[in-house]
Amino acid sequence: MGDFTGECRNGAYSTVDPEECESQSQTWRTGALAESDASRGSPASPNLLSPQADQAPWQVAHSQDATEDVGITSPGPSRADARNRRASARRSALLTVAVPSAVVMAITGAAAVSISVDDQGEKATQAAPDTAPAIAPTAANGKLDAQLAGVTRGADDFADRASRTQQRIDLKQRQLQEQRRKAAEAAHRKAEAARKEALRPKFALPVAQRGVGELFGAAGSMWSSRHTGLDFPVPMNTPVMAVTDGTVEAKWNPFYGNMVIVTAPDGTETWYCHLASAEVRAGHVKAGEVIAYAGSSGNSSGPHLHLEVHPGGGDAIDPLAWLRSHGLDPT
Ligand SMILES: [Zn+2]
């Protein structure tokens, strides 16, 4: 292409078909390859309708004039060649007229098509006013539906998260309420225990059966000296209860037999002697709890409970007076 147009511009017509060169010259002047194809007789290109095609015919005409001038002044070409060039010039002139006409027709046709389309669209709009507007809203509604679906999913996700958060809050509240309820119950139990403890007797008679035998200080054949305790005449294995709170010590004594000593918080010792057996041998007991069973072990003539009271672990005192001083009367 470049070489070809270069030959034309140099006027080397002897080696190139002038008509061919004219077409190429047109192409060179318009600078469009597609128009070169059109001038060679190939099927009409759509580029003829392009804005470049509008200018091409006028430039082609000028090119033809220039070529004609060159052809006339040039001594080389024959008369037949001149006729061919004139025929070519006529064809070019015809083309010069025809192409713009074709362009005009094409533009007119396009306008007609546009008008026709517009008319059809308008007619369609007029003929079916209900369906035509429904198409665009349908597409818009589809888009809105998609957006709404997205928003709905987002709202659902948010609702789920909010629901889970609320569930955690509810669980926390239930746990807190449960903790408060348990704390209140514990406080209630503690208060109830304190109330019962306050009401609980701190002194108790050693046996349920009323009546006493030998009193404290009595003289008798069984004792080397005066009687150091208070006897409770009860059957064998009668339950014996702690008179005070305190710690328990169970032991054997040749004279007292099986005996249990309870030491109260104030240091007062109560001795339970001639027992058949001990129920509690160690540990802490409360007043009124069964600690042993009455018997006749040791230096004893028969089943009974021998009770002694030693304040601070010292010498024995009269159990009956001591019991009465604490509101108890076994007689
Ligand atoms: Zn005794």
CSV table of C-alpha atoms and ligand atoms in Angstrom, one decimal, residues 214-215 223 227-232 255-256 273-274 299 304-308, ligand 1:
chain,number,residue,atom,x,y,z
A,214,GLU,CA,-27.2,-41.6,146.0
A,215,LEU,CA,-26.5,-37.8,146.4
A,223,TRP,CA,-16.5,-45.3,148.5
A,227,HIS,CA,-19.7,-39.8,147.4
A,228,THR,CA,-18.1,-37.5,144.8
A,229,GLY,CA,-21.0,-37.7,142.3
A,230,LEU,CA,-24.8,-38.1,141.8
A,231,ASP,CA,-26.3,-41.5,140.9
A,232,PHE,CA,-29.1,-42.0,138.4
A,255,PHE,CA,-12.8,-47.6,139.8
A,256,TYR,CA,-15.2,-45.8,137.4
A,273,CYS,CA,-19.1,-43.5,134.8
A,274,HIS,CA,-19.8,-47.3,135.1
A,299,ASN,CA,-16.6,-50.5,141.2
A,304,HIS,CA,-26.8,-47.0,137.2
A,305,LEU,CA,-25.2,-43.7,135.9
A,306,HIS,CA,-22.7,-42.1,138.2
A,307,LEU,CA,-22.3,-38.3,137.2
A,308,GLU,CA,-19.5,-36.0,138.4
B,1,ZN,ZN,-22.2,-43.0,142.1
